[in-house]
Short mmCIF file of C-alpha atoms and ligand atoms in Angstrom, two decimals:
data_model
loop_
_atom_site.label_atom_id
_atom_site.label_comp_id
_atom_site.label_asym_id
_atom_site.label_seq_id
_atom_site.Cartn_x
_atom_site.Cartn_y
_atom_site.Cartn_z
CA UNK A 37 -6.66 1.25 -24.95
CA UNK A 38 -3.76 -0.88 -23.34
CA UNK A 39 -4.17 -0.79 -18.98
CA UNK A 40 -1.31 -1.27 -17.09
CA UNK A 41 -2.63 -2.60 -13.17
CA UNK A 42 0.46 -1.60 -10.46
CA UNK A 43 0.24 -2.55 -6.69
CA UNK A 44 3.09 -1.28 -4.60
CA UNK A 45 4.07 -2.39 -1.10
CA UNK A 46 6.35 -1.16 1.87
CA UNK A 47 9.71 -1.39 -0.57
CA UNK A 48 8.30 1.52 -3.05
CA UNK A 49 8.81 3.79 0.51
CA UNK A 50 11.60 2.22 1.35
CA UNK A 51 14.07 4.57 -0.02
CA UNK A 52 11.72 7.73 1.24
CA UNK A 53 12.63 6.26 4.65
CA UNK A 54 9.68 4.65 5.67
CA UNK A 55 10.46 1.23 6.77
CA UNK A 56 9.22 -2.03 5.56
CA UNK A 57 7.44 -4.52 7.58
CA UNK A 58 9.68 -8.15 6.93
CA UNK A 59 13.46 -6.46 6.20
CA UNK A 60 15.96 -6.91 8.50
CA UNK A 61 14.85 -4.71 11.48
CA UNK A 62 11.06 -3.90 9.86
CA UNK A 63 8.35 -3.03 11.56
CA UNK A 64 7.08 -6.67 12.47
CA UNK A 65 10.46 -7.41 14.50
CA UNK A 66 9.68 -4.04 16.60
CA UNK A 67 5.94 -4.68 17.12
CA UNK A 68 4.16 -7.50 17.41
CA UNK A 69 1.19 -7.81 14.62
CA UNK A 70 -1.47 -9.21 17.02
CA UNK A 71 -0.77 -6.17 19.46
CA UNK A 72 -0.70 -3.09 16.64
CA UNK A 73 -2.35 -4.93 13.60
CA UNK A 74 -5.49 -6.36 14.74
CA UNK A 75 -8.98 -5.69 16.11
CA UNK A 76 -8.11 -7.96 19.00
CA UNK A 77 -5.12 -6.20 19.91
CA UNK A 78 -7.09 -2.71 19.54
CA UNK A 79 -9.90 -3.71 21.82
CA UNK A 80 -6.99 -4.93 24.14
CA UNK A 81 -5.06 -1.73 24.19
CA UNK A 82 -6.27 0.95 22.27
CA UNK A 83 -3.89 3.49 23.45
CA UNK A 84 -0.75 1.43 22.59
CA UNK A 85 -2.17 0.94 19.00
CA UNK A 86 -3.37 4.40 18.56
CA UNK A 87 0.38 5.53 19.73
CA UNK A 88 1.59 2.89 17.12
CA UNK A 89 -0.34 4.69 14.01
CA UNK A 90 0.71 7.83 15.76
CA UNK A 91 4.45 7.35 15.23
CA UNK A 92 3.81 5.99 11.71
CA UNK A 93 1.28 8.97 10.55
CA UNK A 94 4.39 11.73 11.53
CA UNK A 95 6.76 9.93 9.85
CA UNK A 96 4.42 9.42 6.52
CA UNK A 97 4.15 13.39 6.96
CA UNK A 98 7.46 14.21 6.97
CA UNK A 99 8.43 11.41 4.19
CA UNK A 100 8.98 12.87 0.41
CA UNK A 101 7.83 10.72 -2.24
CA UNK A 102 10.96 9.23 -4.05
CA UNK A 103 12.13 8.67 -7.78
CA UNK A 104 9.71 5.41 -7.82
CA UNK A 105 6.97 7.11 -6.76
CA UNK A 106 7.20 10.23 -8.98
CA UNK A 107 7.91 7.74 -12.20
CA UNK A 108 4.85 6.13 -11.50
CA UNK A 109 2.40 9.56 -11.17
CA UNK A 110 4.75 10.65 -14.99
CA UNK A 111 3.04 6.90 -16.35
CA UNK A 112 -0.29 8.10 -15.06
CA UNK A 113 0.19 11.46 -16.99
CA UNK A 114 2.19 10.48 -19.78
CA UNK A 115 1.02 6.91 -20.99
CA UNK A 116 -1.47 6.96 -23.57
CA UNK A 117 -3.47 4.28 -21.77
CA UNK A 118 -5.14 3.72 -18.51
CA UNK A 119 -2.71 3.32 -15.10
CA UNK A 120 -4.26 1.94 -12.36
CA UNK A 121 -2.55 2.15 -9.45
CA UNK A 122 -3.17 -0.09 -6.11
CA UNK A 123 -1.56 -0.04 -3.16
CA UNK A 124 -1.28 -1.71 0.25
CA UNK A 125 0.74 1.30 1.85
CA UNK A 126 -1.04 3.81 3.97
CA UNK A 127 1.65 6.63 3.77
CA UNK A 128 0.20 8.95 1.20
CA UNK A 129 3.63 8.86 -0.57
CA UNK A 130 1.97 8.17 -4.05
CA UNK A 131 -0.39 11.05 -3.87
CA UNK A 132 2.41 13.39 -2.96
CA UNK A 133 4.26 12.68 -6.12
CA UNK A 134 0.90 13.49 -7.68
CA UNK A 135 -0.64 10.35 -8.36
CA UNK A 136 -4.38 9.89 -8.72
CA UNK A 137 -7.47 7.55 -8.24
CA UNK A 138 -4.85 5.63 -6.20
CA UNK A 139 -7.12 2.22 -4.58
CA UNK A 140 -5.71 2.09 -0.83
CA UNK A 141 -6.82 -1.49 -0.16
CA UNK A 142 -4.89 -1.03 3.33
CA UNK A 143 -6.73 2.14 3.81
CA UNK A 144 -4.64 5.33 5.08
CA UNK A 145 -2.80 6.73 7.81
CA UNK A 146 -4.46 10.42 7.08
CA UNK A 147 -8.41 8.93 7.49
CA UNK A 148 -9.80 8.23 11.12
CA UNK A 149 -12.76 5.38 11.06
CA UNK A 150 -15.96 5.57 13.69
CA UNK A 151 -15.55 1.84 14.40
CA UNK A 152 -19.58 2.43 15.58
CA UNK A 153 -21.03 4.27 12.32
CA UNK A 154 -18.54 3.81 9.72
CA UNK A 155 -18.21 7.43 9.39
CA UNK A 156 -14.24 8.81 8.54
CA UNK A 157 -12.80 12.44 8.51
CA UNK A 158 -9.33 13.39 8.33
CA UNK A 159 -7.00 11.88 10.69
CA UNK A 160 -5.07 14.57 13.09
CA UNK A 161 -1.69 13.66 13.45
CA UNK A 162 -2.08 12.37 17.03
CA UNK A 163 -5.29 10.64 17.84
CA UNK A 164 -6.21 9.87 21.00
CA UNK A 165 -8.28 6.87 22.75
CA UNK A 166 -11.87 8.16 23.05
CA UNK A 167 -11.55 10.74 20.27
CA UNK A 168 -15.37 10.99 19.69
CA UNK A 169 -16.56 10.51 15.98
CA UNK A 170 -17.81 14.03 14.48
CA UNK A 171 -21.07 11.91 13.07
CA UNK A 172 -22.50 9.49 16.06
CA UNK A 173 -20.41 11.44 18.96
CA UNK A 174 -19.59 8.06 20.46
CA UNK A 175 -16.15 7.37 20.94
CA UNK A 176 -15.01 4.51 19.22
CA UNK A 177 -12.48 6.34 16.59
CA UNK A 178 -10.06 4.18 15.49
CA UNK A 179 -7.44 4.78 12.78
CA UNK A 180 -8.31 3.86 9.43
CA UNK A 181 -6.02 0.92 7.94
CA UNK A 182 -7.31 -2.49 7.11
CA UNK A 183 -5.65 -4.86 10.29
CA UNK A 184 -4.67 -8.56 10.30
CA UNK A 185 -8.23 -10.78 9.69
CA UNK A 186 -10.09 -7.56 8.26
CA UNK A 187 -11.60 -7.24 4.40
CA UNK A 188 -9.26 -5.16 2.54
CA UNK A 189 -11.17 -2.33 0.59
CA UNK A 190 -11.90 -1.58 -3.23
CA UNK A 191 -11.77 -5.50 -4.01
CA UNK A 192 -14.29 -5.60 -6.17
CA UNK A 193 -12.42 -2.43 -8.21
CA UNK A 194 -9.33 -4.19 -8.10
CA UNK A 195 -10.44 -7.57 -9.80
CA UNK A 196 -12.27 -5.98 -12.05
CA UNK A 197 -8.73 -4.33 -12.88
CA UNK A 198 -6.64 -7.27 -12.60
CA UNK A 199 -8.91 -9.16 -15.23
CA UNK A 200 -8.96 -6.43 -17.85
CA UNK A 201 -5.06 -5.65 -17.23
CA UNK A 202 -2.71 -5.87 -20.16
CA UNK A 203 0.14 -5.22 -17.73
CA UNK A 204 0.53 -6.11 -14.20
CA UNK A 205 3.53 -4.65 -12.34
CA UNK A 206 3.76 -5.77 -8.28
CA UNK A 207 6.90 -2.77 -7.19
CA UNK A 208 8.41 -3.24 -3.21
CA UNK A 209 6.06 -5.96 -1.95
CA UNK A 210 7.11 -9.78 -0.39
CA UNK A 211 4.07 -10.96 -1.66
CA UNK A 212 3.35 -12.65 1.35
CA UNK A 213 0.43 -11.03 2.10
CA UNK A 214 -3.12 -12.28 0.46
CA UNK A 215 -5.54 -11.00 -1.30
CA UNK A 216 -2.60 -8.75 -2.47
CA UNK A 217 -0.17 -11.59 -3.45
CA UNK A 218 -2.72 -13.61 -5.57
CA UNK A 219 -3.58 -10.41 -7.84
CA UNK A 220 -0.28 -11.72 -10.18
CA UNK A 221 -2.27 -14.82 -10.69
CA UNK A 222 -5.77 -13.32 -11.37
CA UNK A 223 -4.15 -11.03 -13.95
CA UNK A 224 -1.70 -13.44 -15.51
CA UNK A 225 -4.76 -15.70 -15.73
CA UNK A 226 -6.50 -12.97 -17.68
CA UNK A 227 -4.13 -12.57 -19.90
CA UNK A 228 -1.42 -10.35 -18.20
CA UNK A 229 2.00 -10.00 -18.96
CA UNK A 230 3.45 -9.86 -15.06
CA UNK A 231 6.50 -7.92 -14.00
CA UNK A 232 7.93 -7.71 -10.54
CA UNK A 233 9.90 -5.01 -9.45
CA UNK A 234 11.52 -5.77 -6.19
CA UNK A 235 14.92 -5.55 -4.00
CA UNK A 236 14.87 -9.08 -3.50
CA UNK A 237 13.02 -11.96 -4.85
CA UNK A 238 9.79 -11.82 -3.57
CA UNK A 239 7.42 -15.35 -2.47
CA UNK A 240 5.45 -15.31 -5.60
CA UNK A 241 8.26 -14.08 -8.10
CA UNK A 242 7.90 -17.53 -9.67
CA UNK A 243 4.33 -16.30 -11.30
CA UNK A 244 6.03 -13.24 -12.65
CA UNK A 245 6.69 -13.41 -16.82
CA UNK A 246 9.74 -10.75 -15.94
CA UNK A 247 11.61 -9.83 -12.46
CA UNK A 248 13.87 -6.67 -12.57
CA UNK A 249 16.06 -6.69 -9.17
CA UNK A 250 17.20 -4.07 -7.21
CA UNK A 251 16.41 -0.30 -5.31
CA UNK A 252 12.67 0.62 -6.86
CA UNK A 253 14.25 4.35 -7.12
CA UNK A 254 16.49 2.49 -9.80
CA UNK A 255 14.33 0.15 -11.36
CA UNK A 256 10.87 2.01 -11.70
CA UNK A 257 12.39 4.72 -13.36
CA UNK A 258 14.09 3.03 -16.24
CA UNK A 259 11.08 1.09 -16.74
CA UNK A 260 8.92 3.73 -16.85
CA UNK A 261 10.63 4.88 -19.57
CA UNK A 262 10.62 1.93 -21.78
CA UNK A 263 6.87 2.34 -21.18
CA UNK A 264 7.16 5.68 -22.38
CA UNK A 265 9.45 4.78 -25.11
CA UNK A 266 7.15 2.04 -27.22
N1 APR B 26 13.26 -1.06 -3.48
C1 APR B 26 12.45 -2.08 -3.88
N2 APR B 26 12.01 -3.05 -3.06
C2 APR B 26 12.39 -2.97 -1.76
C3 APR B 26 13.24 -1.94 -1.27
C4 APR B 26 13.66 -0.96 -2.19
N3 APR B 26 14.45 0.05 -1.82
N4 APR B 26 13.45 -2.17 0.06
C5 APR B 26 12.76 -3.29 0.37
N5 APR B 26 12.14 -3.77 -0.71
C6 APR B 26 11.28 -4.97 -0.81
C7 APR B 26 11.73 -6.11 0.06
O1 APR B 26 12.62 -6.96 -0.66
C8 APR B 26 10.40 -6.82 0.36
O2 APR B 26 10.15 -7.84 -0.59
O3 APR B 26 10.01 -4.59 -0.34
C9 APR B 26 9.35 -5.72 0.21
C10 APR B 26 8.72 -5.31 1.53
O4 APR B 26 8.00 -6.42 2.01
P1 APR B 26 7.13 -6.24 3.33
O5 APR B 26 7.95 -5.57 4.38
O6 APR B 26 6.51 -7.58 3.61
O7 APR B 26 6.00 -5.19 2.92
P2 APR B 26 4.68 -5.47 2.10
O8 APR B 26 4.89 -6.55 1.09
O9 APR B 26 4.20 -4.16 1.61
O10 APR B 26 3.67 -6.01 3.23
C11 APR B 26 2.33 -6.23 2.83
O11 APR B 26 1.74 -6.72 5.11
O12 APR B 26 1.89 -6.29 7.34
C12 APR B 26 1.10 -6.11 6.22
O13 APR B 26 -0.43 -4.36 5.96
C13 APR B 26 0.94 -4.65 5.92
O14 APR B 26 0.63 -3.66 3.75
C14 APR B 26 1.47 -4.52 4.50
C15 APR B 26 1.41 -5.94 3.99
#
């Protein structure tokens, strides 16, 4: 049974209008990364972060999974193989178009972490500093996403993906993020055809077998079909 291994970044949500983090006027040239993406900067101000997740977790609930996304949960239905979809978003985008068993190695804006027990429970939309975890009752809730020097989550699912992938498809990422921009080489290693599906070239596109360029509402769609089509 053929597997086809996708990880999607910021540029799948793009067009859902969610922004990216590197574009032109993303979310790294409003906020600094060591103030809103990192332990450090959490223990420094956890209010400021919390506000920061705050802002992104209303506008992930108001976003509407796009073409892309909805292509992607029709693969999962349709294709008469295993889909195996990772991604390093936290907006809940590909579960709304009904995609499932998605691995969020970024974790999600919807889960709320006890940073003293481990515990997590849904996320309400505004959390505050001190919100006291249901479990331990301390309060050292913090939201659940994977920050800047942290171990994303599910690695040990993903390789085991990437090296028993007969497809790999990276969709809306730079690729200048690791572990997430080495997973082309652990799968093309394994025997992988590669394909990236991006808006512009992205820092890895040179370990791609195949690059299709432009809006992922365009270009997931038609190759979701050709999937379909074999
Ligand atoms: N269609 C397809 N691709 C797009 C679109 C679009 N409409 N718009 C933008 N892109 C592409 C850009 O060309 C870029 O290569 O999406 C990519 C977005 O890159 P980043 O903003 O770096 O986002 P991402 O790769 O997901 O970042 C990875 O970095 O900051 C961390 O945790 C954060 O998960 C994030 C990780």
């Amino acid at each position: 049974m053929e597997k086809i291994v996708i990880l999607t970044g910021a540029g799948i949500s793009a067009e859902s209008g969610l922004g990216t983090f590197r574009d032109e006027g993303g979310l790294w040239a409003q906020h600094r990364i060591e103030d809103v993406a990192t332990p450090e900067g959490f223990a420094r101000d956890p209010a400021l972060v919390q506000e920061f997740y705050n802002m992104r977790r209303l506008q992930a609930a108001q976003a509407q999974p796009n073409t892309a996304h909805v292509a992607l949960a029709r693969l999962q239905r349709d294709f008469p193989g295993e889909v195996v979809i990772v991604t390093q978003n936290v907006d809940g985008l590909h579960e709304k178009a009904g995609a499932t068993g998605v691995l969020h190695m970024h974790g999600q804006l919807d889960s709320a972490l006890c940073s003293a027990c481990g515990q997590r429970w849904p996320a309400p939309m505004r959390m505050t500093v001190g919100e006291p975890c249901p479990s331990c009752k301390t309060s050292t809730a913090r939201p659940d996403i994977v920050w800047f020097g942290e171990m994303p989550y599910f690695m040990d699912q993903i390789f085991d993906h990437l090296v028993s992938a007969d497809i790999f498809a990276a969709i809306g990422t730079s690729g200048q993020v690791y572990p997430a921009a080495g997973f082309v080489q652990e799968a093309a290693a394994a025997g992988a055809h590669t394909i990236e599906l991006n808006l512009d070239p992205s820092a890895v596109v040179s370990q791609f077998d195949d690059t299709r360029f432009g809006p992922a509402t365009r270009t997931v769609p038609v190759w979701v079909e050709e999937l379909l089509a074999r």
